[in-house]
Every structure is written in C-alpha cells, then in structure tokens.
mmCIF file of C-alpha atoms in Angstrom:
data_model
loop_
_atom_site.group_PDB
_atom_site.id
_atom_site.type_symbol
_atom_site.label_atom_id
_atom_site.label_comp_id
_atom_site.label_asym_id
_atom_site.label_seq_id
_atom_site.Cartn_x
_atom_site.Cartn_y
_atom_site.Cartn_z
ATOM 1 C CA UNK A 1 -44.325 137.640 82.931
ATOM 2 C CA UNK A 2 -42.865 140.974 82.052
ATOM 3 C CA UNK A 3 -43.700 142.509 78.952
ATOM 4 C CA UNK A 4 -40.575 143.732 78.140
ATOM 5 C CA UNK A 5 -36.767 143.663 78.888
ATOM 6 C CA UNK A 6 -35.814 145.315 82.043
ATOM 7 C CA UNK A 7 -32.251 146.531 81.860
ATOM 8 C CA UNK A 8 -30.153 148.637 84.408
ATOM 9 C CA UNK A 9 -27.213 150.793 82.912
ATOM 10 C CA UNK A 10 -24.554 152.261 84.893
ATOM 11 C CA UNK A 11 -21.115 153.160 84.409
ATOM 12 C CA UNK A 12 -20.021 149.889 83.204
ATOM 13 C CA UNK A 13 -21.801 147.307 80.981
ATOM 14 C CA UNK A 14 -25.298 146.163 80.544
ATOM 15 C CA UNK A 15 -26.374 144.145 83.334
ATOM 16 C CA UNK A 16 -28.584 140.814 83.180
ATOM 17 C CA UNK A 17 -32.265 140.994 81.876
ATOM 18 C CA UNK A 18 -35.089 140.208 84.103
ATOM 19 C CA UNK A 19 -32.909 139.431 87.265
ATOM 20 C CA UNK A 20 -33.238 141.550 90.610
ATOM 21 C CA UNK A 21 -30.276 143.921 90.733
ATOM 22 C CA UNK A 22 -29.160 146.575 93.121
ATOM 23 C CA UNK A 23 -29.827 149.430 90.350
ATOM 24 C CA UNK A 24 -32.750 147.617 88.234
ATOM 25 C CA UNK A 25 -35.780 149.446 87.259
ATOM 26 C CA UNK A 26 -38.852 147.068 87.950
ATOM 27 C CA UNK A 27 -41.465 148.851 85.508
ATOM 28 C CA UNK A 28 -44.645 146.514 84.924
ATOM 29 C CA UNK A 29 -46.873 148.115 83.041
ATOM 30 C CA UNK A 30 -48.943 145.512 81.287
ATOM 31 C CA UNK A 31 -52.148 146.922 82.570
ATOM 32 C CA UNK A 32 -54.055 149.915 80.848
ATOM 33 C CA UNK A 33 -54.633 151.321 84.191
ATOM 34 C CA UNK A 34 -51.898 152.293 86.847
ATOM 35 C CA UNK A 35 -51.064 149.476 88.676
ATOM 36 C CA UNK A 36 -50.589 149.484 92.669
ATOM 37 C CA UNK A 37 -47.266 149.289 93.499
ATOM 38 C CA UNK A 38 -47.525 149.235 97.142
ATOM 39 C CA UNK A 39 -46.093 145.724 97.436
ATOM 40 C CA UNK A 40 -43.685 145.912 94.443
ATOM 41 C CA UNK A 41 -42.046 149.296 94.209
ATOM 42 C CA UNK A 42 -39.258 150.414 91.967
ATOM 43 C CA UNK A 43 -36.012 151.057 93.671
ATOM 44 C CA UNK A 44 -36.185 154.297 91.893
ATOM 45 C CA UNK A 45 -35.516 156.886 94.688
ATOM 46 C CA UNK A 46 -35.737 154.530 97.504
ATOM 47 C CA UNK A 47 -32.246 154.361 98.624
ATOM 48 C CA UNK A 48 -30.325 157.489 100.046
ATOM 49 C CA UNK A 49 -27.522 157.273 97.944
ATOM 50 C CA UNK A 50 -29.398 156.325 94.887
ATOM 51 C CA UNK A 51 -31.606 159.239 95.386
ATOM 52 C CA UNK A 52 -29.005 161.765 94.942
ATOM 53 C CA UNK A 53 -28.350 160.764 91.226
ATOM 54 C CA UNK A 54 -30.704 161.493 88.214
ATOM 55 C CA UNK A 55 -33.235 158.593 87.552
ATOM 56 C CA UNK A 56 -33.754 158.408 83.922
ATOM 57 C CA UNK A 57 -36.006 156.154 82.290
ATOM 58 C CA UNK A 58 -35.152 155.663 78.425
ATOM 59 C CA UNK A 59 -38.285 154.365 76.445
ATOM 60 C CA UNK A 60 -37.121 152.705 73.541
ATOM 61 C CA UNK A 61 -39.559 151.100 70.476
ATOM 62 C CA UNK A 62 -37.005 148.443 69.020
ATOM 63 C CA UNK A 63 -38.925 147.909 66.006
ATOM 64 C CA UNK A 64 -39.315 151.377 65.153
ATOM 65 C CA UNK A 65 -38.157 152.493 61.477
ATOM 66 C CA UNK A 66 -38.201 149.029 60.415
ATOM 67 C CA UNK A 67 -35.960 148.200 63.364
ATOM 68 C CA UNK A 68 -33.390 150.743 62.630
ATOM 69 C CA UNK A 69 -34.211 152.507 65.932
ATOM 70 C CA UNK A 70 -33.264 149.402 68.093
ATOM 71 C CA UNK A 71 -29.984 148.847 66.056
ATOM 72 C CA UNK A 72 -29.103 152.398 66.578
ATOM 73 C CA UNK A 73 -30.047 152.572 69.988
ATOM 74 C CA UNK A 74 -27.486 149.441 70.631
ATOM 75 C CA UNK A 75 -24.918 151.375 68.848
ATOM 76 C CA UNK A 76 -25.473 154.416 71.021
ATOM 77 C CA UNK A 77 -25.559 152.584 74.434
ATOM 78 C CA UNK A 78 -21.595 152.805 75.037
ATOM 79 C CA UNK A 79 -21.549 156.913 74.642
ATOM 80 C CA UNK A 80 -24.730 157.324 76.694
ATOM 81 C CA UNK A 81 -23.341 155.074 79.455
ATOM 82 C CA UNK A 82 -19.929 156.915 79.443
ATOM 83 C CA UNK A 83 -21.207 160.351 79.207
ATOM 84 C CA UNK A 84 -24.192 160.008 81.731
ATOM 85 C CA UNK A 85 -23.566 156.916 84.138
ATOM 86 C CA UNK A 86 -21.313 158.626 86.587
ATOM 87 C CA UNK A 87 -24.248 161.083 87.388
ATOM 88 C CA UNK A 88 -27.236 159.142 86.602
ATOM 89 C CA UNK A 89 -29.500 156.022 87.196
ATOM 90 C CA UNK A 90 -30.234 154.671 83.676
ATOM 91 C CA UNK A 91 -32.899 152.335 83.218
ATOM 92 C CA UNK A 92 -33.873 151.143 79.362
ATOM 93 C CA UNK A 93 -37.325 149.831 78.913
ATOM 94 C CA UNK A 94 -38.051 148.244 75.559
ATOM 95 C CA UNK A 95 -41.663 148.231 74.051
ATOM 96 C CA UNK A 96 -43.536 145.318 73.350
ATOM 97 C CA UNK A 97 -46.589 146.801 71.631
ATOM 98 C CA UNK A 98 -48.504 149.740 70.909
ATOM 99 C CA UNK A 99 -49.733 151.781 73.907
ATOM 100 C CA UNK A 100 -46.776 150.168 76.023
ATOM 101 C CA UNK A 101 -44.902 153.320 76.139
ATOM 102 C CA UNK A 102 -47.715 155.066 77.872
ATOM 103 C CA UNK A 103 -48.046 152.731 80.767
ATOM 104 C CA UNK A 104 -44.163 152.939 81.146
ATOM 105 C CA UNK A 105 -44.310 156.400 81.251
ATOM 106 C CA UNK A 106 -46.913 156.579 84.059
ATOM 107 C CA UNK A 107 -45.276 154.129 86.148
ATOM 108 C CA UNK A 108 -41.829 155.784 85.767
ATOM 109 C CA UNK A 109 -43.452 159.191 86.756
ATOM 110 C CA UNK A 110 -45.216 157.743 89.865
ATOM 111 C CA UNK A 111 -41.816 156.130 90.920
ATOM 112 C CA UNK A 112 -40.328 159.317 90.892
ATOM 113 C CA UNK A 113 -38.154 159.180 87.933
ATOM 114 C CA UNK A 114 -36.205 162.488 87.098
ATOM 115 C CA UNK A 115 -36.902 162.318 83.443
ATOM 116 C CA UNK A 116 -38.753 159.921 80.952
ATOM 117 C CA UNK A 117 -36.823 159.880 77.668
ATOM 118 C CA UNK A 118 -38.339 158.850 74.328
ATOM 119 C CA UNK A 119 -35.877 157.267 71.894
ATOM 120 C CA UNK A 120 -37.398 157.092 68.349
ATOM 121 C CA UNK A 121 -39.774 158.968 66.449
ATOM 122 C CA UNK A 122 -42.966 161.191 66.652
ATOM 123 C CA UNK A 123 -45.072 158.053 67.542
ATOM 124 C CA UNK A 124 -42.783 157.040 70.358
ATOM 125 C CA UNK A 125 -43.030 160.662 71.735
ATOM 126 C CA UNK A 126 -46.756 160.693 71.319
ATOM 127 C CA UNK A 127 -47.095 157.451 73.586
ATOM 128 C CA UNK A 128 -44.607 159.065 76.120
ATOM 129 C CA UNK A 129 -46.466 162.471 76.364
ATOM 130 C CA UNK A 130 -49.964 160.621 76.535
ATOM 131 C CA UNK A 131 -48.185 158.675 79.603
ATOM 132 C CA UNK A 132 -47.968 162.346 81.700
ATOM 133 C CA UNK A 133 -51.744 161.751 82.031
ATOM 134 C CA UNK A 134 -54.481 159.433 83.223
ATOM 135 C CA UNK A 135 -58.038 159.783 83.474
ATOM 136 C CA UNK A 136 -57.918 163.298 82.579
ATOM 137 C CA UNK A 137 -55.560 164.300 85.130
ATOM 138 C CA UNK A 138 -51.551 164.761 85.458
ATOM 139 C CA UNK A 139 -49.689 161.699 86.667
ATOM 140 C CA UNK A 140 -47.783 162.651 90.138
ATOM 141 C CA UNK A 141 -45.227 160.892 91.878
ATOM 142 C CA UNK A 142 -46.323 158.516 94.877
ATOM 143 C CA UNK A 143 -44.188 160.292 97.248
ATOM 144 C CA UNK A 144 -46.134 163.741 98.069
ATOM 145 C CA UNK A 145 -43.059 165.169 99.494
ATOM 146 C CA UNK A 146 -40.879 164.991 96.509
ATOM 147 C CA UNK A 147 -39.530 168.324 95.398
ATOM 148 C CA UNK A 148 -39.323 167.609 91.725
ATOM 149 C CA UNK A 149 -41.162 166.809 88.849
ATOM 150 C CA UNK A 150 -40.730 164.052 86.043
ATOM 151 C CA UNK A 151 -39.400 165.834 82.572
ATOM 152 C CA UNK A 152 -39.865 164.811 79.149
ATOM 153 C CA UNK A 153 -37.008 164.244 76.892
ATOM 154 C CA UNK A 154 -36.350 163.207 73.320
ATOM 155 C CA UNK A 155 -33.530 161.208 71.518
ATOM 156 C CA UNK A 156 -35.053 161.219 67.875
ATOM 157 C CA UNK A 157 -34.381 157.972 66.096
ATOM 158 C CA UNK A 158 -37.318 157.389 64.365
ATOM 159 C CA UNK A 159 -38.698 157.773 61.042
ATOM 160 C CA UNK A 160 -40.282 160.968 61.473
ATOM 161 C CA UNK A 161 -39.076 163.917 63.888
ATOM 162 C CA UNK A 162 -41.364 166.646 63.103
ATOM 163 C CA UNK A 163 -41.437 167.862 66.743
ATOM 164 C CA UNK A 164 -37.583 168.099 66.969
ATOM 165 C CA UNK A 165 -37.921 170.292 63.894
ATOM 166 C CA UNK A 166 -39.743 173.029 65.647
ATOM 167 C CA UNK A 167 -36.987 172.983 68.075
ATOM 168 C CA UNK A 168 -34.606 173.422 65.553
ATOM 169 C CA UNK A 169 -32.849 170.205 66.796
ATOM 170 C CA UNK A 170 -31.000 167.982 64.330
ATOM 171 C CA UNK A 171 -31.497 164.073 64.018
ATOM 172 C CA UNK A 172 -28.486 163.644 66.286
ATOM 173 C CA UNK A 173 -28.419 161.387 69.162
ATOM 174 C CA UNK A 174 -25.134 162.574 70.529
ATOM 175 C CA UNK A 175 -26.446 166.051 70.521
ATOM 176 C CA UNK A 176 -29.746 164.923 72.508
ATOM 177 C CA UNK A 177 -27.758 163.125 74.968
ATOM 178 C CA UNK A 178 -25.620 166.257 75.595
ATOM 179 C CA UNK A 179 -28.836 168.063 76.261
ATOM 180 C CA UNK A 180 -30.108 165.303 78.992
ATOM 181 C CA UNK A 181 -26.639 165.721 80.592
ATOM 182 C CA UNK A 182 -27.006 169.361 80.928
ATOM 183 C CA UNK A 183 -30.859 168.820 82.090
ATOM 184 C CA UNK A 184 -32.225 172.253 81.557
ATOM 185 C CA UNK A 185 -35.694 172.401 81.348
ATOM 186 C CA UNK A 186 -38.441 174.567 79.731
ATOM 187 C CA UNK A 187 -42.439 174.067 79.943
ATOM 188 C CA UNK A 188 -44.200 173.228 77.006
ATOM 189 C CA UNK A 189 -47.954 173.452 76.206
ATOM 190 C CA UNK A 190 -50.032 170.149 75.578
ATOM 191 C CA UNK A 191 -53.147 169.667 73.406
ATOM 192 C CA UNK A 192 -56.040 167.611 74.720
ATOM 193 C CA UNK A 193 -58.648 166.180 72.359
ATOM 194 C CA UNK A 194 -61.999 164.938 73.814
ATOM 195 C CA UNK A 195 -64.172 162.608 72.095
ATOM 196 C CA UNK A 196 -68.100 161.942 72.204
ATOM 197 C CA UNK A 197 -67.279 159.251 74.929
ATOM 198 C CA UNK A 198 -65.653 161.808 77.094
ATOM 199 C CA UNK A 199 -62.157 160.291 76.772
ATOM 200 C CA UNK A 200 -59.144 162.399 76.305
ATOM 201 C CA UNK A 201 -56.326 162.108 74.097
ATOM 202 C CA UNK A 202 -52.930 164.489 74.250
ATOM 203 C CA UNK A 203 -50.697 165.530 71.524
ATOM 204 C CA UNK A 204 -47.515 167.616 71.615
ATOM 205 C CA UNK A 205 -47.260 168.430 68.001
ATOM 206 C CA UNK A 206 -49.951 168.901 65.271
ATOM 207 C CA UNK A 207 -53.650 167.334 65.390
ATOM 208 C CA UNK A 208 -55.547 167.354 62.043
ATOM 209 C CA UNK A 209 -58.757 166.516 60.342
ATOM 210 C CA UNK A 210 -60.112 165.383 56.849
ATOM 211 C CA UNK A 211 -57.561 164.742 53.976
ATOM 212 C CA UNK A 212 -54.258 165.221 55.902
ATOM 213 C CA UNK A 213 -55.704 162.965 58.699
ATOM 214 C CA UNK A 214 -56.771 160.298 56.150
ATOM 215 C CA UNK A 215 -53.449 160.629 54.456
ATOM 216 C CA UNK A 216 -51.899 159.796 57.629
ATOM 217 C CA UNK A 217 -54.054 157.057 58.451
ATOM 218 C CA UNK A 218 -52.999 155.185 55.086
ATOM 219 C CA UNK A 219 -49.315 156.089 55.638
ATOM 220 C CA UNK A 220 -49.195 154.142 58.834
ATOM 221 C CA UNK A 221 -49.607 151.167 56.677
ATOM 222 C CA UNK A 222 -46.333 151.878 54.593
ATOM 223 C CA UNK A 223 -43.766 152.836 57.260
ATOM 224 C CA UNK A 224 -41.552 150.002 55.722
ATOM 225 C CA UNK A 225 -41.035 152.385 52.962
ATOM 226 C CA UNK A 226 -39.467 155.153 55.303
ATOM 227 C CA UNK A 227 -40.553 158.595 54.451
ATOM 228 C CA UNK A 228 -41.870 157.712 51.096
ATOM 229 C CA UNK A 229 -45.033 156.097 53.214
ATOM 230 C CA UNK A 230 -46.587 159.799 53.545
ATOM 231 C CA UNK A 231 -46.468 160.221 49.611
ATOM 232 C CA UNK A 232 -48.198 156.751 49.238
ATOM 233 C CA UNK A 233 -50.534 157.705 52.078
ATOM 234 C CA UNK A 234 -51.485 161.099 50.415
ATOM 235 C CA UNK A 235 -52.271 159.216 47.045
ATOM 236 C CA UNK A 236 -54.453 156.867 48.709
ATOM 237 C CA UNK A 237 -56.137 159.313 50.398
ATOM 238 C CA UNK A 238 -57.148 161.294 47.452
ATOM 239 C CA UNK A 239 -59.134 158.354 46.041
ATOM 240 C CA UNK A 240 -62.673 159.125 46.331
ATOM 241 C CA UNK A 241 -61.937 162.448 48.662
ATOM 242 C CA UNK A 242 -64.245 165.086 48.633
ATOM 243 C CA UNK A 243 -64.112 168.484 50.402
ATOM 244 C CA UNK A 244 -66.748 168.539 53.182
ATOM 245 C CA UNK A 245 -68.693 171.729 54.854
ATOM 246 C CA UNK A 246 -67.757 171.629 58.580
ATOM 247 C CA UNK A 247 -68.927 173.481 61.668
ATOM 248 C CA UNK A 248 -66.369 175.209 63.933
ATOM 249 C CA UNK A 249 -66.601 176.815 67.138
ATOM 250 C CA UNK A 250 -63.618 178.922 68.464
ATOM 251 C CA UNK A 251 -62.858 179.740 71.956
ATOM 252 C CA UNK A 252 -66.476 178.783 73.108
ATOM 253 C CA UNK A 253 -68.052 181.128 70.754
ATOM 254 C CA UNK A 254 -70.496 181.039 67.986
ATOM 255 C CA UNK A 255 -70.867 178.078 65.752
ATOM 256 C CA UNK A 256 -69.593 179.189 62.180
ATOM 257 C CA UNK A 257 -69.742 177.192 58.819
ATOM 258 C CA UNK A 258 -66.630 176.487 56.633
ATOM 259 C CA UNK A 259 -67.360 175.306 53.272
ATOM 260 C CA UNK A 260 -65.320 172.503 51.257
ATOM 261 C CA UNK A 261 -62.816 172.093 53.818
ATOM 262 C CA UNK A 262 -60.045 169.785 52.435
ATOM 263 C CA UNK A 263 -58.023 169.947 55.849
ATOM 264 C CA UNK A 264 -58.048 171.520 59.111
ATOM 265 C CA UNK A 265 -54.513 171.449 61.164
ATOM 266 C CA UNK A 266 -54.377 172.250 64.698
ATOM 267 C CA UNK A 267 -50.747 173.199 65.511
ATOM 268 C CA UNK A 268 -49.013 173.235 69.023
ATOM 269 C CA UNK A 269 -45.806 172.896 66.844
ATOM 270 C CA UNK A 270 -44.915 173.711 63.545
ATOM 271 C CA UNK A 271 -44.206 170.351 61.473
ATOM 272 C CA UNK A 272 -46.297 167.113 60.469
ATOM 273 C CA UNK A 273 -46.055 164.447 57.536
ATOM 274 C CA UNK A 274 -42.331 163.944 57.585
ATOM 275 C CA UNK A 275 -41.254 167.757 57.163
ATOM 276 C CA UNK A 276 -44.289 169.773 56.054
ATOM 277 C CA UNK A 277 -44.158 173.214 57.953
ATOM 278 C CA UNK A 278 -48.286 173.217 58.126
ATOM 279 C CA UNK A 279 -48.691 175.416 60.888
ATOM 280 C CA UNK A 280 -45.686 177.695 60.544
ATOM 281 C CA UNK A 281 -46.360 180.205 63.508
ATOM 282 C CA UNK A 282 -47.061 177.813 66.243
ATOM 283 C CA UNK A 283 -44.958 177.527 69.186
ATOM 284 C CA UNK A 284 -45.307 174.805 71.878
ATOM 285 C CA UNK A 285 -44.718 177.412 74.312
ATOM 286 C CA UNK A 286 -47.207 180.096 73.526
ATOM 287 C CA UNK A 287 -50.421 179.191 75.287
ATOM 288 C CA UNK A 288 -52.311 178.546 72.166
ATOM 289 C CA UNK A 289 -52.816 176.670 68.808
ATOM 290 C CA UNK A 290 -52.386 177.950 65.308
ATOM 291 C CA UNK A 291 -55.159 176.407 63.519
ATOM 292 C CA UNK A 292 -54.711 176.488 59.451
ATOM 293 C CA UNK A 293 -57.641 175.704 57.132
ATOM 294 C CA UNK A 294 -57.452 174.606 53.629
ATOM 295 C CA UNK A 295 -60.619 174.885 51.601
ATOM 296 C CA UNK A 296 -61.602 174.028 48.046
ATOM 297 C CA UNK A 297 -58.316 172.307 47.156
ATOM 298 C CA UNK A 298 -58.176 170.004 44.400
ATOM 299 C CA UNK A 299 -55.762 167.476 43.754
ATOM 300 C CA UNK A 300 -53.529 169.695 41.335
ATOM 301 C CA UNK A 301 -53.540 172.453 43.878
ATOM 302 C CA UNK A 302 -51.116 169.980 46.225
ATOM 303 C CA UNK A 303 -48.910 169.340 43.283
ATOM 304 C CA UNK A 304 -48.574 173.013 42.413
ATOM 305 C CA UNK A 305 -48.229 174.447 45.922
ATOM 306 C CA UNK A 306 -46.875 171.327 47.607
ATOM 307 C CA UNK A 307 -43.626 173.488 47.810
ATOM 308 C CA UNK A 308 -45.368 176.020 49.734
ATOM 309 C CA UNK A 309 -46.633 173.840 52.359
ATOM 310 C CA UNK A 310 -43.126 172.132 52.910
ATOM 311 C CA UNK A 311 -41.489 175.421 53.397
ATOM 312 C CA UNK A 312 -44.344 177.172 55.407
ATOM 313 C CA UNK A 313 -45.389 179.968 52.979
ATOM 314 C CA UNK A 314 -48.615 178.585 52.080
ATOM 315 C CA UNK A 315 -50.662 181.044 54.336
ATOM 316 C CA UNK A 316 -50.407 183.550 51.470
ATOM 317 C CA UNK A 317 -52.380 181.148 49.306
ATOM 318 C CA UNK A 318 -55.795 181.617 48.277
ATOM 319 C CA UNK A 319 -58.401 179.412 50.023
ATOM 320 C CA UNK A 320 -55.821 179.176 53.121
ATOM 321 C CA UNK A 321 -56.498 180.701 56.293
ATOM 322 C CA UNK A 322 -55.108 180.965 59.913
ATOM 323 C CA UNK A 323 -56.399 181.617 63.344
ATOM 324 C CA UNK A 324 -54.680 181.378 66.823
ATOM 325 C CA UNK A 325 -57.109 179.769 69.277
ATOM 326 C CA UNK A 326 -57.030 178.200 72.922
ATOM 327 C CA UNK A 327 -59.966 175.866 71.925
ATOM 328 C CA UNK A 328 -61.789 174.484 68.927
ATOM 329 C CA UNK A 329 -64.719 172.360 68.186
ATOM 330 C CA UNK A 330 -65.334 170.855 64.852
ATOM 331 C CA UNK A 331 -68.400 169.132 63.306
ATOM 332 C CA UNK A 332 -69.344 167.387 60.435
ATOM 333 C CA UNK A 333 -72.419 168.990 59.060
ATOM 334 C CA UNK A 334 -73.178 166.013 56.865
ATOM 335 C CA UNK A 335 -73.320 163.618 59.917
ATOM 336 C CA UNK A 336 -71.357 160.920 57.777
ATOM 337 C CA UNK A 337 -69.074 160.278 60.665
ATOM 338 C CA UNK A 338 -66.488 159.568 58.047
ATOM 339 C CA UNK A 339 -64.253 162.608 58.635
ATOM 340 C CA UNK A 340 -60.886 161.277 59.880
ATOM 341 C CA UNK A 341 -58.976 162.704 62.884
ATOM 342 C CA UNK A 342 -55.764 162.232 63.968
ATOM 343 C CA UNK A 343 -52.910 163.656 66.207
ATOM 344 C CA UNK A 344 -49.173 163.280 65.957
ATOM 345 C CA UNK A 345 -49.675 160.815 63.215
ATOM 346 C CA UNK A 346 -52.175 158.520 65.322
ATOM 347 C CA UNK A 347 -55.597 157.820 64.046
ATOM 348 C CA UNK A 348 -58.183 158.780 66.570
ATOM 349 C CA UNK A 349 -61.348 157.966 64.748
ATOM 350 C CA UNK A 350 -63.841 160.699 63.395
ATOM 351 C CA UNK A 351 -65.511 163.983 64.000
ATOM 352 C CA UNK A 352 -66.952 165.346 66.181
ATOM 353 C CA UNK A 353 -64.044 166.337 68.497
ATOM 354 C CA UNK A 354 -62.838 169.398 70.454
ATOM 355 C CA UNK A 355 -59.412 170.478 70.908
ATOM 356 C CA UNK A 356 -57.704 172.682 73.810
ATOM 357 C CA UNK A 357 -54.760 173.758 75.161
ATOM 358 C CA UNK A 358 -52.994 173.044 78.331
ATOM 359 C CA UNK A 359 -50.412 175.680 78.706
ATOM 360 C CA UNK A 360 -47.183 174.829 80.469
ATOM 361 C CA UNK A 361 -48.271 171.461 81.078
ATOM 362 C CA UNK A 362 -44.707 169.274 80.952
ATOM 363 C CA UNK A 363 -41.493 170.341 81.763
ATOM 364 C CA UNK A 364 -39.117 169.349 78.560
ATOM 365 C CA UNK A 365 -35.420 168.849 78.658
ATOM 366 C CA UNK A 366 -33.864 171.392 76.186
#
C-alpha cells in the first residue's frame, strides 16, 4: 500500500487518487533506502512530449502548523494550476509521517524531476534537503545522459520560515509560485554533520549546541501553540541548565577550550527559533559558516539582551564571539553525553559532532 496520496495536477482539476493515470507520479518511498525502480518506473520523463515540460514535485506536510499547512495548500491549488499547469507536470505528494519527505525527494531526483518543492515550514524543508543525499553522497538521476539536475524549491506555509527570512522572502505563497514559474536557479551551500557512528545529516539553515538546542527540543513538544512554542521551550530548557566547558577544533587546527559555553550556533543562514537573527553575517552562498558562541550567560542576560539576539546586534555584547569556518568539531569536556545538538530545529542527539560545509551543493529556485 502506498504511504501517501498520489495526485497529478494539470491545467484542469485534481484527478483521482491512487489510480494509474497518464500524468500520475508514482513515488513509492516507504523504505528508508532508495528502492529499486527498475520494474516500476514513474512516468516522469518517460514520454517525449511529457519530458519537454518541467516536472515539479510538491511535497506537502498536511499536518504542519496544526493542520493549517494542508488547508492553505488546498486553497492555493487553483492558482498553482492556472499559473504552472500549462508549462509543467505537477505532482503533489502528501507526507504521512516523519522522514517521509526524505524518501519522496530521493525518488523524485532519481526519476529526473526538474525540481522538488517543499511546501510548509523549516521542518519540511529540512527533510527535503536531506533527501538530496543518501549514504554520504548526492542522489543522482537514473538517466546518466540527463542534462539537468533537480533543483530545490520552497513555498513557505509552516509555523516557522527562518530560511526564507535569510533570503528576504515574505511568507507569501503567491510570490513563491512566481519564483517557481520563472525557474531561476542559484547554488546554495549545505552543512553536513558527522556523528560518532559515521552517519551524516545535512542542514540548510542553522545547527546549534547546548541551551538553544535543548530549547528547540522542548519547543517541538508545543507546536500546537504556534510561535509561542519557542518561548515555552526556552523556559523549560533553563530549568536545570548549566554552562559547560567545550573543546573546539576549527578547520582541522588545534583543539581549544572554550569555558562556560551557553550556546554555540553554526550558521549557513541567519535565522532560527522563529525569527532570531542568531548568525547575522551568515550567507548560504559564501562557502563557509558563521559560528557564534555565547559564554557565561545567565537567565537574566537573555531577558535583557533578547532584543539584540532577534535583531542581530548581539555580536557586540560581552561574552559573544563570532568566527568564520569551513569545519568545526565540538566535544563535551565533562564526557556527560548530555549536551544537546540540533539542526534546523531537529534534535540530533548529543556531542561530540563535526560540522562541515559543502559549497554550492544544491541548486535552489530563487
């Protein structure tokens, strides 16, 4: 059984669900590994007339933002069909649970989609980005003679749209569809995180360590409260928090000790936590990270300096430092294995971790 709805959208109305159709997109992504599609190939790119049109796969989390994403997406469909349907083959894929977007993305790329568009917030975008990679390598088209690569797109509809803020995009889906219609592409960098077991995890926006990551972990439990979830998560994270000494190695150099670290943020882009401009000089096309380290912060420091963290002027604050790096390794000196790590709002476990930049890793519709 398919784990999600398969709907083909053309210039007309929405066609049947789960039925073989001339323009259906058969994307079966229930398995964590990329499946063998030799006996069940999608029609993406299989017909001569069909392949002349842009093949777009829209990945939607209908439960995002307490169900608001699914409702707004349905309202958007008529405009999307009228604007893109004459030039594009449009496939809608509704996710059925965590990591589903990763598997859908992998298969869409292998099937030669022109673009995979994340519809929702930063969580959906994060999963789609991870779908561009598998087993430590970039996923590629089945057709070795293909002349185009699959681009990444975004229609921001979720609770948080921090990456869109970096690009100065409004939370306006109509503007997003216009970007997709124009189809202009620009290469963006991707961060990769390696853990003790050798697994790789990818991020487009910001990875962070200790208090902010712990706050994000708790915030994920309160999504039903919208943006207020970040405030609730931060308050809960402060309970029992203590600043920790960390060992840090930058660009394969020597290990250095940073005492009383409150939070360490590794920015490929500028914003996290629902609009906090934590790494204000980060640029996803610069080829490096901006790393911001907060040391020896007390709870009242956040109260007094929160406005600086949101408007990006905190780099002038005492006990805040910023460096630019290609790679950074971070270890917990105490060995407690209790220092939280997250990227793009997703909990990834605990230190130690290594973070590296992959310059110009993905083409993005912009």
